[in-house]
mmCIF file of C-alpha atoms and ligand atoms in Angstrom:
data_model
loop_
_atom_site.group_PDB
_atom_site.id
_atom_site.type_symbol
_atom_site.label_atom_id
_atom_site.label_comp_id
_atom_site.label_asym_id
_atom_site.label_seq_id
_atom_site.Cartn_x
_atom_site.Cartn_y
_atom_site.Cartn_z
ATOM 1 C CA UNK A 1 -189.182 88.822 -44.994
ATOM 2 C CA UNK A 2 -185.932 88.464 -43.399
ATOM 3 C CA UNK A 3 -183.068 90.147 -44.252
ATOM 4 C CA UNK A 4 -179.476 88.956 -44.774
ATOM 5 C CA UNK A 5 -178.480 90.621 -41.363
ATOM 6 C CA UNK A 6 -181.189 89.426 -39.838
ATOM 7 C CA UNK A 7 -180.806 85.553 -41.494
ATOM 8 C CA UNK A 8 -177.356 85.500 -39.741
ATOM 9 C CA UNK A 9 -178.217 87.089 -36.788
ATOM 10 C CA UNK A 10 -180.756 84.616 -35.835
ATOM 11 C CA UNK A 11 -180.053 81.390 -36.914
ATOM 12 C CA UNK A 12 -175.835 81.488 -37.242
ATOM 13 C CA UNK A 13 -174.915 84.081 -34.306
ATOM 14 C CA UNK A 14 -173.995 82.200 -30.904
ATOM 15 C CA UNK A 15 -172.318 83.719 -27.427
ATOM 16 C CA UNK A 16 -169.034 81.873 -28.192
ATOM 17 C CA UNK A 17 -167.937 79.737 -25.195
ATOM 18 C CA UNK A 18 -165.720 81.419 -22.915
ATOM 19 C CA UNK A 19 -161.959 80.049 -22.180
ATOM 20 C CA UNK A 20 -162.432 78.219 -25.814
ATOM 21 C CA UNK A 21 -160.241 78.814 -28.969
ATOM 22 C CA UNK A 22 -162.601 81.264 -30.098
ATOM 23 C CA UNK A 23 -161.487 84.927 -29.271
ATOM 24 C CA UNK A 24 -163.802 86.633 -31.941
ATOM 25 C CA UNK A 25 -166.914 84.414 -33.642
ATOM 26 C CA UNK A 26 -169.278 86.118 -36.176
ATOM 27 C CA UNK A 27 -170.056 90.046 -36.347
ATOM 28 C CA UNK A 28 -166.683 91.371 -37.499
ATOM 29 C CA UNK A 29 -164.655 91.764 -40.542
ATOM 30 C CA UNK A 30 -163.061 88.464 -39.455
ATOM 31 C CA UNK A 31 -163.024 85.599 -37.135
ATOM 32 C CA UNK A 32 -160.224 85.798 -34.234
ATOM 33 C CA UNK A 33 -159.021 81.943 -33.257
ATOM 34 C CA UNK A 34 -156.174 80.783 -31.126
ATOM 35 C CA UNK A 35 -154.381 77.266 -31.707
ATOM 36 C CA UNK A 36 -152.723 76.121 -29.106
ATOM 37 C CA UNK A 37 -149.573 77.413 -28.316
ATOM 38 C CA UNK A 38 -147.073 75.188 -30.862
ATOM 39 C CA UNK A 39 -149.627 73.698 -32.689
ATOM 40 C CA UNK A 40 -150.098 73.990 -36.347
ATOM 41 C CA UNK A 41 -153.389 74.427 -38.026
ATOM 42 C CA UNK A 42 -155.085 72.326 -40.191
ATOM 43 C CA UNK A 43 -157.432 73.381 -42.659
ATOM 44 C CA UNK A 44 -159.952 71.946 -44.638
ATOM 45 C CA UNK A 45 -163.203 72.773 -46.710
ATOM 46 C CA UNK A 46 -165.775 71.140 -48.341
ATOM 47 C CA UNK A 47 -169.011 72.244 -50.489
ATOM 48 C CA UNK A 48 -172.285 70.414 -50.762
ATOM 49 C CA UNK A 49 -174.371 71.080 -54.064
ATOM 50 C CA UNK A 50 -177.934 70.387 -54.074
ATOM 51 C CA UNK A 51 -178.765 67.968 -57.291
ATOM 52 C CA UNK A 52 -175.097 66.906 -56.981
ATOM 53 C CA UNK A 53 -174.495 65.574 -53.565
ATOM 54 C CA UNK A 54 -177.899 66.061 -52.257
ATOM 55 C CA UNK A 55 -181.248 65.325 -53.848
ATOM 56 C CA UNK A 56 -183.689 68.850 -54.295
ATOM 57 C CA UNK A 57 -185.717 68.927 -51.467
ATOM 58 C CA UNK A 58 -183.493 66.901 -49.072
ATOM 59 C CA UNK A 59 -184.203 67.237 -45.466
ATOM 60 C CA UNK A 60 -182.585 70.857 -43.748
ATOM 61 C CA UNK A 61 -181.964 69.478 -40.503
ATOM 62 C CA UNK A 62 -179.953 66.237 -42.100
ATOM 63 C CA UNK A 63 -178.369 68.699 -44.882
ATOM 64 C CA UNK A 64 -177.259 70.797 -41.909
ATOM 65 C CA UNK A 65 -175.434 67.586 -40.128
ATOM 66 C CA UNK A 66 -173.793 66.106 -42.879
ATOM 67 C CA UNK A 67 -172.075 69.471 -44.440
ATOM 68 C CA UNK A 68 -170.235 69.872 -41.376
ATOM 69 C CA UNK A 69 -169.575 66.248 -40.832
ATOM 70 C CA UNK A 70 -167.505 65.620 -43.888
ATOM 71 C CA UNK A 71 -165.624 68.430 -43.080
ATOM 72 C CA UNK A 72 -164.823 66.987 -39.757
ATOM 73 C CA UNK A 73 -164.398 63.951 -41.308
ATOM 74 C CA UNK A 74 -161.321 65.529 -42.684
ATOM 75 C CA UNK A 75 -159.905 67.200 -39.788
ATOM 76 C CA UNK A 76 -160.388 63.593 -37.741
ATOM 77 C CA UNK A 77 -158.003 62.312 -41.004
ATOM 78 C CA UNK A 78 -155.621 64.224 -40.197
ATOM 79 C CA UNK A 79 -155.771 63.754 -36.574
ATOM 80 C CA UNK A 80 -156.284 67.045 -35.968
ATOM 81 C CA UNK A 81 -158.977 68.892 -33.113
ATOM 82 C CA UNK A 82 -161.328 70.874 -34.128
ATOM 83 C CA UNK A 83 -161.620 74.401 -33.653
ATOM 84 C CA UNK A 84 -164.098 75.860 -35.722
ATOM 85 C CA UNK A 85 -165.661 76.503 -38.965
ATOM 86 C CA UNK A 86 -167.076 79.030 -41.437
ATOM 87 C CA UNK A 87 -169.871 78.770 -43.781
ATOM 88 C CA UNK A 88 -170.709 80.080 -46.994
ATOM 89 C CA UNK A 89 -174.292 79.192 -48.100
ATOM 90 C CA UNK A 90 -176.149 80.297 -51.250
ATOM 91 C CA UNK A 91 -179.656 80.187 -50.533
ATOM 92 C CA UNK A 92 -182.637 80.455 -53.432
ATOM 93 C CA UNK A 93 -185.043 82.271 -50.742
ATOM 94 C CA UNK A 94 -185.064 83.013 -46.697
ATOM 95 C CA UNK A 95 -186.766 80.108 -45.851
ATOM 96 C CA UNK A 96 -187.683 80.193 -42.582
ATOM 97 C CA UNK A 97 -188.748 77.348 -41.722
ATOM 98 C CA UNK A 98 -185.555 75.575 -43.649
ATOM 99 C CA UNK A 99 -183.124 77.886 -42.153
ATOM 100 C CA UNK A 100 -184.455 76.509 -38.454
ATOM 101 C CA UNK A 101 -184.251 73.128 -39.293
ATOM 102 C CA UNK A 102 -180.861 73.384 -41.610
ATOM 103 C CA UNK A 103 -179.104 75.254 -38.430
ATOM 104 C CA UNK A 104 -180.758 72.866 -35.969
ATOM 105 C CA UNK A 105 -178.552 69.809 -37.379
ATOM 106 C CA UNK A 106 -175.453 72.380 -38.044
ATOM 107 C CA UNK A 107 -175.116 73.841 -34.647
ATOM 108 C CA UNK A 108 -175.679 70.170 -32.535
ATOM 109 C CA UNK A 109 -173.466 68.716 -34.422
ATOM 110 C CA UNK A 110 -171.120 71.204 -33.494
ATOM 111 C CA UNK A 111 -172.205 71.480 -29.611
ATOM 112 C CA UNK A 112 -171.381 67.366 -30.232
ATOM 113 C CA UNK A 113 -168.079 68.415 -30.864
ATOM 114 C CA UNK A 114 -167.612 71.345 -28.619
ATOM 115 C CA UNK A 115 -166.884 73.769 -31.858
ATOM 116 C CA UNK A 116 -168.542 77.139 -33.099
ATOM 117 C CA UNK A 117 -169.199 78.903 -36.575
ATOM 118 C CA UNK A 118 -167.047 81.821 -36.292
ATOM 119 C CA UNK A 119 -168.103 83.479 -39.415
ATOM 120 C CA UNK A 120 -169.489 82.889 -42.965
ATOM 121 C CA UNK A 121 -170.788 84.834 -46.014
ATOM 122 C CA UNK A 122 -174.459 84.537 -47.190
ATOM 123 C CA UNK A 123 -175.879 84.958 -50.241
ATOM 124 C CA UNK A 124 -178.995 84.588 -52.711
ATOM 125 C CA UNK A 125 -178.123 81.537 -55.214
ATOM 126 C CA UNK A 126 -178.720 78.227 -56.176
ATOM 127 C CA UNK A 127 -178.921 76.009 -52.777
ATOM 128 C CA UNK A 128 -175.040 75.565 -52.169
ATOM 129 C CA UNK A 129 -173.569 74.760 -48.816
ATOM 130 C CA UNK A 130 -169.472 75.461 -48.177
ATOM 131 C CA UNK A 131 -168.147 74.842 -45.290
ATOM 132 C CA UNK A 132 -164.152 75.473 -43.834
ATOM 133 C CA UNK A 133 -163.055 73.632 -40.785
ATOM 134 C CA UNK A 134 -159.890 75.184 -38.784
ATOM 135 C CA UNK A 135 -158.573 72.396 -36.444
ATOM 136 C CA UNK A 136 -155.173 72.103 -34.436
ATOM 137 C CA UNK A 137 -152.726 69.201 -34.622
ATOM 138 C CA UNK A 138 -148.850 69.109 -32.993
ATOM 139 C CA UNK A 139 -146.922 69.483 -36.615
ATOM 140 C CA UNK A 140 -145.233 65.773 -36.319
ATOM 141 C CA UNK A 141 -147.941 63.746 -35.475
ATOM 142 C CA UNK A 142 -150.195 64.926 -38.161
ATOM 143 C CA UNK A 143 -151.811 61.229 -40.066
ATOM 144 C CA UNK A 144 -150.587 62.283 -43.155
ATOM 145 C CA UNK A 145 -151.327 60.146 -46.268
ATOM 146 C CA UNK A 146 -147.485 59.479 -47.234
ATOM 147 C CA UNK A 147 -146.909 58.736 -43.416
ATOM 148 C CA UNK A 148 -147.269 54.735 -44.800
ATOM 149 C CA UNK A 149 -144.574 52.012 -44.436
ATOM 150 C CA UNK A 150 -143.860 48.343 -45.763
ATOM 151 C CA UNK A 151 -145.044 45.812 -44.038
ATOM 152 C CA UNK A 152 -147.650 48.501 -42.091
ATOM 153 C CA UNK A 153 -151.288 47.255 -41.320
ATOM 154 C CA UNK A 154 -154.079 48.386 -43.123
ATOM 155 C CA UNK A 155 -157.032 49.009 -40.961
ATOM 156 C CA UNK A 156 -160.445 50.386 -41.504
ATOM 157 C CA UNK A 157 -163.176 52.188 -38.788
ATOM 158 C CA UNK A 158 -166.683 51.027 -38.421
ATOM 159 C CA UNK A 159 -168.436 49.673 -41.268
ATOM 160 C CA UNK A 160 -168.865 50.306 -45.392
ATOM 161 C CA UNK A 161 -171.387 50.376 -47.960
ATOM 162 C CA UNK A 162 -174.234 51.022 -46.104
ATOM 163 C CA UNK A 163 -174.590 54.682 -47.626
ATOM 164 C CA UNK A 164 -174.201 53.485 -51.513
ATOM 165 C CA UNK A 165 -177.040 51.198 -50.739
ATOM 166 C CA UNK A 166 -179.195 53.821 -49.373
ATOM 167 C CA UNK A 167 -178.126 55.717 -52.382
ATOM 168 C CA UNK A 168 -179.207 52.700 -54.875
ATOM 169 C CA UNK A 169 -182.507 52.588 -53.174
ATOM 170 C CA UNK A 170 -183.045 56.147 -53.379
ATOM 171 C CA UNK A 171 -182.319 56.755 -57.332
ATOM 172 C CA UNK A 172 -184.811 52.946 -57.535
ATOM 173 C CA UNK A 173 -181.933 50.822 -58.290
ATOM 174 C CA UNK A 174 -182.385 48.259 -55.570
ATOM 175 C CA UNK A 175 -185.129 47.932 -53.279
ATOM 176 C CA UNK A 176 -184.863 47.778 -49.255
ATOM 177 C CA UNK A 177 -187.082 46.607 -46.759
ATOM 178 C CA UNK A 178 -188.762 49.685 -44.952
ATOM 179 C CA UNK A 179 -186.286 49.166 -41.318
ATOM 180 C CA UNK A 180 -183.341 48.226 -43.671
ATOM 181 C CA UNK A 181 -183.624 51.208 -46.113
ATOM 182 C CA UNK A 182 -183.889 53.441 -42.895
ATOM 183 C CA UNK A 183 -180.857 52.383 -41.375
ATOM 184 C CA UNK A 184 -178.912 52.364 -44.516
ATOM 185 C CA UNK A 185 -180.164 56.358 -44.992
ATOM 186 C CA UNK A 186 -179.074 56.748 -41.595
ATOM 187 C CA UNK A 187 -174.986 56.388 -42.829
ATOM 188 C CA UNK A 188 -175.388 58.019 -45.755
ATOM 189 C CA UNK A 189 -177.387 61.181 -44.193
ATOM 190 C CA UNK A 190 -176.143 61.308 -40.889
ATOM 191 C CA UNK A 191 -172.749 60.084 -41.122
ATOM 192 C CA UNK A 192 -170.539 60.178 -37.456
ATOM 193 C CA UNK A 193 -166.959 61.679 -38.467
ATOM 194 C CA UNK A 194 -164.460 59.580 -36.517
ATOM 195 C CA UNK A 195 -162.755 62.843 -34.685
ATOM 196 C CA UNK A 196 -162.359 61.161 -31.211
ATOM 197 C CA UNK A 197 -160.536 58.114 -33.694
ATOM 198 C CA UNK A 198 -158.311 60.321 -35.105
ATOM 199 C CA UNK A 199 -156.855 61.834 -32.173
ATOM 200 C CA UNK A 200 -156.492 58.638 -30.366
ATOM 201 C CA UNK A 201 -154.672 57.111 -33.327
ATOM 202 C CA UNK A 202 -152.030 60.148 -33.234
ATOM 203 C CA UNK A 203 -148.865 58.838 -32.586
ATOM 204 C CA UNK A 204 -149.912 55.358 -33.659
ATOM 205 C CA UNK A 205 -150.922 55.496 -37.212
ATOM 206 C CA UNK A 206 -148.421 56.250 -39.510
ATOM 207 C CA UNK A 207 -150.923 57.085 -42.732
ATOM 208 C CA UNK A 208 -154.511 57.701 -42.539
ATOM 209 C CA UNK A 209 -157.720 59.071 -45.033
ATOM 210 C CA UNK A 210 -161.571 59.448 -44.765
ATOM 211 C CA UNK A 211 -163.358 57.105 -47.220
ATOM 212 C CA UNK A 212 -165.582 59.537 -48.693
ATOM 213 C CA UNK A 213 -164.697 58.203 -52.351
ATOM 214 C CA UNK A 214 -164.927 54.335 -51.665
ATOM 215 C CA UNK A 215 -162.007 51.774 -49.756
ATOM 216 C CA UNK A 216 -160.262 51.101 -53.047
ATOM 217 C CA UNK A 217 -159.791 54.451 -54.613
ATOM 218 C CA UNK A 218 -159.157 56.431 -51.527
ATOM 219 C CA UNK A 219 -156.503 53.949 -50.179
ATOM 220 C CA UNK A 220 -155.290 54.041 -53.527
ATOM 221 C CA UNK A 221 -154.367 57.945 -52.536
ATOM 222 C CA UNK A 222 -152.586 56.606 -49.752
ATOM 223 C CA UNK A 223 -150.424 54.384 -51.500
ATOM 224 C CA UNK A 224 -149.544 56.888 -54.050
ATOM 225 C CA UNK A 225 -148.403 59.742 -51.808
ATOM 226 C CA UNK A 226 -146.506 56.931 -49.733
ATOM 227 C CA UNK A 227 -144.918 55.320 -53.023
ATOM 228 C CA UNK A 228 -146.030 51.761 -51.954
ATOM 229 C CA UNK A 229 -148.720 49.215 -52.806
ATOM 230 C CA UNK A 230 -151.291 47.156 -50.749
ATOM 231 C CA UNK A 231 -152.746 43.533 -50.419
ATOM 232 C CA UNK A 232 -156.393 43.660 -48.928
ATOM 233 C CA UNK A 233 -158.512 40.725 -47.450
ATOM 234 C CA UNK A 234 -161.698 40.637 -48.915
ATOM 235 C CA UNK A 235 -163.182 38.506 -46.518
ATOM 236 C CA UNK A 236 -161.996 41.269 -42.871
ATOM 237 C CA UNK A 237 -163.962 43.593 -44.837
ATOM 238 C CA UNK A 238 -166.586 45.009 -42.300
ATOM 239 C CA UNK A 239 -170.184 45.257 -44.228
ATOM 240 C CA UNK A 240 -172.565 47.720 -43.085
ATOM 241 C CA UNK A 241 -175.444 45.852 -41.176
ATOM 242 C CA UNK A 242 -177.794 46.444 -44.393
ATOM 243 C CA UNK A 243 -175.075 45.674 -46.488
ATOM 244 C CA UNK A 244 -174.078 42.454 -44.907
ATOM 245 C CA UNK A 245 -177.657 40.681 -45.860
ATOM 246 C CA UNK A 246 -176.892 41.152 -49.583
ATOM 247 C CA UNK A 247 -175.569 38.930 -52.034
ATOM 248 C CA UNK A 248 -171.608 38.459 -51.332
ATOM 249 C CA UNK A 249 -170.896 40.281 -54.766
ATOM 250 C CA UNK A 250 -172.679 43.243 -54.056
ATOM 251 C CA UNK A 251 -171.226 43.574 -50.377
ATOM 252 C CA UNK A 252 -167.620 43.425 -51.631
ATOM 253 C CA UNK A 253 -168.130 45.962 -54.475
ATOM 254 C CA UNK A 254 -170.490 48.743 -51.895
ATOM 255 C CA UNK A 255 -167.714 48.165 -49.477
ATOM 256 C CA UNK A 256 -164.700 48.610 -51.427
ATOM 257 C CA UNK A 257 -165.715 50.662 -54.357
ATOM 258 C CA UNK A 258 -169.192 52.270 -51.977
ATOM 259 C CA UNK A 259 -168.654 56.282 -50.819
ATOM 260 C CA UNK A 260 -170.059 58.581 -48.554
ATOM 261 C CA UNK A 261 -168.526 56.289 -45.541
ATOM 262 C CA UNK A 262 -166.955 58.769 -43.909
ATOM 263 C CA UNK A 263 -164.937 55.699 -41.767
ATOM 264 C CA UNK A 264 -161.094 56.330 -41.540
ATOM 265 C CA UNK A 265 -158.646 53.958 -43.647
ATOM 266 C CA UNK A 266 -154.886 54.180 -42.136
ATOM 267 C CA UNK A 267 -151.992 52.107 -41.556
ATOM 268 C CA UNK A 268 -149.737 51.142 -38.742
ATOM 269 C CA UNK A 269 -146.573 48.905 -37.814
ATOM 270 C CA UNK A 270 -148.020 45.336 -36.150
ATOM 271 C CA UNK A 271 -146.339 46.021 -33.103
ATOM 272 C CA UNK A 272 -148.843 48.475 -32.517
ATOM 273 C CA UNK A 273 -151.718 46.586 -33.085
ATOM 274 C CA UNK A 274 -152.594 46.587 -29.304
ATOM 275 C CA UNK A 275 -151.909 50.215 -28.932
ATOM 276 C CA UNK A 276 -154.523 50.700 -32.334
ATOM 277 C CA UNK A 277 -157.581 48.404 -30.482
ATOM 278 C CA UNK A 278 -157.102 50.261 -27.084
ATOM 279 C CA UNK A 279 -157.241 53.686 -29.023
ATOM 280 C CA UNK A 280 -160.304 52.448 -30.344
ATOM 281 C CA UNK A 281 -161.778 51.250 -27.440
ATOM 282 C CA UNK A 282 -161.297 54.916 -26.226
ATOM 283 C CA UNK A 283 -162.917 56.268 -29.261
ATOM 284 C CA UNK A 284 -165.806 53.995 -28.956
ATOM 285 C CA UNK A 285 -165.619 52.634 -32.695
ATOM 286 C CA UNK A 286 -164.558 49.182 -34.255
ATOM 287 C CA UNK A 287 -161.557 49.141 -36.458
ATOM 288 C CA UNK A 288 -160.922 46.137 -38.520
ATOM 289 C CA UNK A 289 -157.173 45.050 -39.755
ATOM 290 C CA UNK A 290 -158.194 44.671 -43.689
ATOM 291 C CA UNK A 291 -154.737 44.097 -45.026
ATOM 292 C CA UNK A 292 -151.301 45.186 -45.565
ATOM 293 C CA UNK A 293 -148.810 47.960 -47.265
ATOM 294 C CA UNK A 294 -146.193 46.230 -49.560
ATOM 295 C CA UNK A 295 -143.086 47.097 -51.417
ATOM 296 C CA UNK A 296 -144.112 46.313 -54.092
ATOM 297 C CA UNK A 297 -146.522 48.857 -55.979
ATOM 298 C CA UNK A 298 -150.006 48.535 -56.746
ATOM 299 C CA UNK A 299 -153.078 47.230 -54.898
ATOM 300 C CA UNK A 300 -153.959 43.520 -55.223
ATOM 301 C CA UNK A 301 -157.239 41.875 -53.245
ATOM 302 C CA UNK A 302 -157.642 38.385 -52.097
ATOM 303 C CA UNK A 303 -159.802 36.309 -50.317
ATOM 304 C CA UNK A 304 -158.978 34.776 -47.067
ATOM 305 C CA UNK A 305 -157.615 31.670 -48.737
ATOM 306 C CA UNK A 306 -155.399 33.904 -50.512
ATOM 307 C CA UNK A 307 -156.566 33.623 -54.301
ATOM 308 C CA UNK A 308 -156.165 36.971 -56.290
ATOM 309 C CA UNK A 309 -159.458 38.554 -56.906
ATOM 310 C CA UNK A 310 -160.318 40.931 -59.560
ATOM 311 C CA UNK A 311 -161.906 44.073 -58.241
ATOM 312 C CA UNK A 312 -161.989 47.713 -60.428
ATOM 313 C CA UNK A 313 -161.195 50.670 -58.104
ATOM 314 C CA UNK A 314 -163.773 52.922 -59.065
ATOM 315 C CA UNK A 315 -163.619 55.705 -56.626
ATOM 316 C CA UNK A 316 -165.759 58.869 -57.283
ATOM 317 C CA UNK A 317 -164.695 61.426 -59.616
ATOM 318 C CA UNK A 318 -166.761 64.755 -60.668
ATOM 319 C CA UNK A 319 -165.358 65.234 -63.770
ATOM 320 C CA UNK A 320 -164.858 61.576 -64.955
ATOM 321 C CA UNK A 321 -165.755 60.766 -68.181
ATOM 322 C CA UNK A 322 -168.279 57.670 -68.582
HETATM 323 P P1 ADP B 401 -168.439 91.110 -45.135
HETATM 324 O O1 ADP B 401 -169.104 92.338 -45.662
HETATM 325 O O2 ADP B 401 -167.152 91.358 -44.415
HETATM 326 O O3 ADP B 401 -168.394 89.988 -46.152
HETATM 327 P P2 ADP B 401 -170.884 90.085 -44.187
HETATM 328 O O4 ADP B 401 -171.792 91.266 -44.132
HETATM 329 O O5 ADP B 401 -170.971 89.160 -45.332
HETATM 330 O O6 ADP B 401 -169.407 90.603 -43.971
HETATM 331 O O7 ADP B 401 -171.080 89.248 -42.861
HETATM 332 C C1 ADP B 401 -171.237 89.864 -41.606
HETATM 333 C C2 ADP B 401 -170.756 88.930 -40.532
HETATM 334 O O8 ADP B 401 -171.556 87.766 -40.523
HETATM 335 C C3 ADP B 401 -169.311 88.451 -40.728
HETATM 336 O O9 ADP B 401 -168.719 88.317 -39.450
HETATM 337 C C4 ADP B 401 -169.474 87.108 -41.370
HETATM 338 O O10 ADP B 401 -168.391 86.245 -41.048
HETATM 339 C C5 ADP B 401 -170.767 86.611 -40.745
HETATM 340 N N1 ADP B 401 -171.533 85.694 -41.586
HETATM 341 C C6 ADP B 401 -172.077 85.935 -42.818
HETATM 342 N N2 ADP B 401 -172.759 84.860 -43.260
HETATM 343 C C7 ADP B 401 -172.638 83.920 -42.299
HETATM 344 C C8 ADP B 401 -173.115 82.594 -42.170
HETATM 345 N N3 ADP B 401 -173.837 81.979 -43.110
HETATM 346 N N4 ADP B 401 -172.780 81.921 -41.046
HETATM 347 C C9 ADP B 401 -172.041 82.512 -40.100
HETATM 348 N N5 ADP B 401 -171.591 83.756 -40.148
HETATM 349 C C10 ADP B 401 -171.879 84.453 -41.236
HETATM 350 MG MG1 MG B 402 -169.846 88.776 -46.980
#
C-alpha cells in the first residue's frame, strides 16, 4: 500500500527544468517561482468533482488532461503564459493503477506546454481534483473582460457544441454514430486550451473569455463587465464537425447555449482584423468573426439576412434553480 509520501513522490515529483520559472517545485513547505522581471501574475484555479463534472469511473488518463486544461484555458483568456500549477486531489483509495494513468494525461499535458506541478496537497476523500495555475502576463496587455469597445468585433476560436453533444449521448439523450460520438467525446474529454491564441492575440484583442459555460452566457460576462451589448450572426457560427450534421435547431442552441468548449470568445477594433487572422495563423487555430459589440445594451441574434432571432442564454450555473 502506498503511502501519501510515497503517492507524491512517485507519480507528482519531477527534476524541474533548469533555466525555467521554477526555482523550487514540490518537496518544501512551498513552491519558489519567478515571473518575469515586470510582469504581473495571473492566477487562476479550478476544481473537477467526480458525479458533477465527471461521470464515476471516468477515464484517469483523460481526467488527468482535462483538469489542467480548463485551468489553462483560463490563463490563455487572459493572455497570460503559463508558469505552473498546484494540485490538490482527494482521492477515495491509492489506486495505483489510476494514479499512473491520471498523472500520465496531467504531466504531458504539461510537458505540451512546457510547465511543471510545483506543489499540491493530497488527501483521502471523495474523488475531487483542484487545480491552481500561476501564469505571467505584462500588466497592460492583460485580455481582460471589460477591455470591450463599440463597434469592436466579436470573434470566436475553433469550433462549438461538439462537447454538449457528446454529453447528450452520454446521459442517452441523443444517439451518435460510433466515429461521430468518438470525435464529439474527443472535445468534451480532451479539450486543447487555446494558450498559444491567447498570447498571440495580446495587444490585439481588447476583451476576451473561455467558453466553458456556453457562447451566449459567457459573452454575456463580457458585455456586462464592459457595460455594452452585442449583435451575433447566427449563421458565422462555427459548428463542431459532429455538430454541424444535426438538425439546424439543435446546432444553433449546442453552439451558443453548448459548454465545456474551452474556445476563446473576444473582441477587437476592425482595423485589426488582419492583425487577428495572422495571430491565428501563428497559433494554428481558426477564429471566426461572429458579430459585433454595440452601444446599446443587451445581446440580440440574427440570421445572416438580418431577422431578429429568439435564442435563451442559458449558460451553466451550479446553483441554479430549475
Ligand atoms: P504540508 O505539510 O506543508 O501541507 P505536504 O506533506 O502536504 O506538505 O506535502 C509535501 C510536499 O508535497 C509539498 O511540497 C507539497 O506541495 C507537495 N504535494 C503534496 N501533494 C501533492 C500533489 N498532489 N501534487 C504535487 N505536489 C504535492
Ligand atoms: Mg499538505
Amino acid at each position: 500500500m502506498l503511502s501519501e509520501f510515497d503517492l507524491i513522490a512517485r507519480y507528482f515529483t519531477r527534476t524541474a527544468r533548469a533555466g525555467g520559472p521554477v526555482l523550487l517545485g514540490v518537496g518544501d513547505d512551498c513552491a519558489l517561482l519567478s515571473p518575469p522581471p515586470g510582469e504581473t501574475l495571473a492566477i487562476s484555479t479550478d476544481m473537477l468533482v467526480e458525479g458533477r463534472h465527471f461521470f464515476a469511473g471516468a477515464d484517469p488518463e483523460s481526467l488527468g488532461h482535462k483538469a489542467l486544461a480548463v485551468n489553462l484555458s483560463d490563463l490563455a483568456a487572459m493572455g497570460a503564459r503559463p508558469l505552473g500549477f498546484t494540485l490538490a486531489l482527494a482521492l477515495p483509495s491509492a489506486d495505483a493503477n489510476w494514479l499512473e494513468k491520471f498523472s500520465r494525461g496531467l504531466l504531458s499535458l504539461a510537458d505540451e506546454h512546457g510547465i511543471e506541478l510545483v506543489g499540491g496537497d493530497t488527501t483521502r476523500g471523495p474523488l475531487n481534483i483542484c487545480i491552481t495555475v500561476f501564469g505571467a502576463v505584462p500588466g497592460r496587455q492583460a485580455l481582460r473582460r471589460d477591455g470591450a469597445n463599440a463597434g469592436d468585433d466579436v470573434w470566436v476560436s475553433g469550433t462549438l457544441g461538439d462537447a454538449r453533444l457528446a454529453l447528450e449521448a452520454l446521459l442517452q439523450q441523443r444517439t451518435l454514430p460510433a466515429d461521430a460520438l468518438q470525435a464529439a467525446c474527443a472535445r468534451l474529454h480532451r479539450p486543447s486550451p487555446r494558450v498559444a491564441l491567447g498570447l498571440a492575440l495580446r495587444g490585439i484583442a481588447g476583451a476576451a473569455i473561455d467558453i466553458s459555460d456556453g457562447l451566449l452566457g459567457d459573452l454575456g460576462h463580457i458585455l456586462e463587465r464592459s457595460a455594452l451589448g452585442a449583435v451575433l450572426d447566427a449563421d458565422a457560427l462555427p459548428y463542431g464537425d459532429v455538430l454541424a450534421s444535426q438538425p439546424p435547431s439543435v446546432k444553433r442552441e449546442f453552439a451558443f447555449n453548448g459548454g465545456d468548449d474551452y474556445e476563446l470568445c473576444f473582441t477587437a477594433r476592425p482595423a485589426s482584423r488582419n492583425d487577428v487572422q495572422a495571430a491565428a495563423t501563428a497559433a494554428g487555430v481558426a477564429v471566426s468573426r461572429i458579430g459585433c459589440i454595440t452601444q446599446e445594451p443587451g445581446l440580440r441574434v440574427v440570421d445572416a439576412g438580418g431577422n431578429p432571432l429568439a435564442l435563451d442564454s442559458r449558460s451553466f450555473d451550479h446553483f441554479a434553480t430549475p
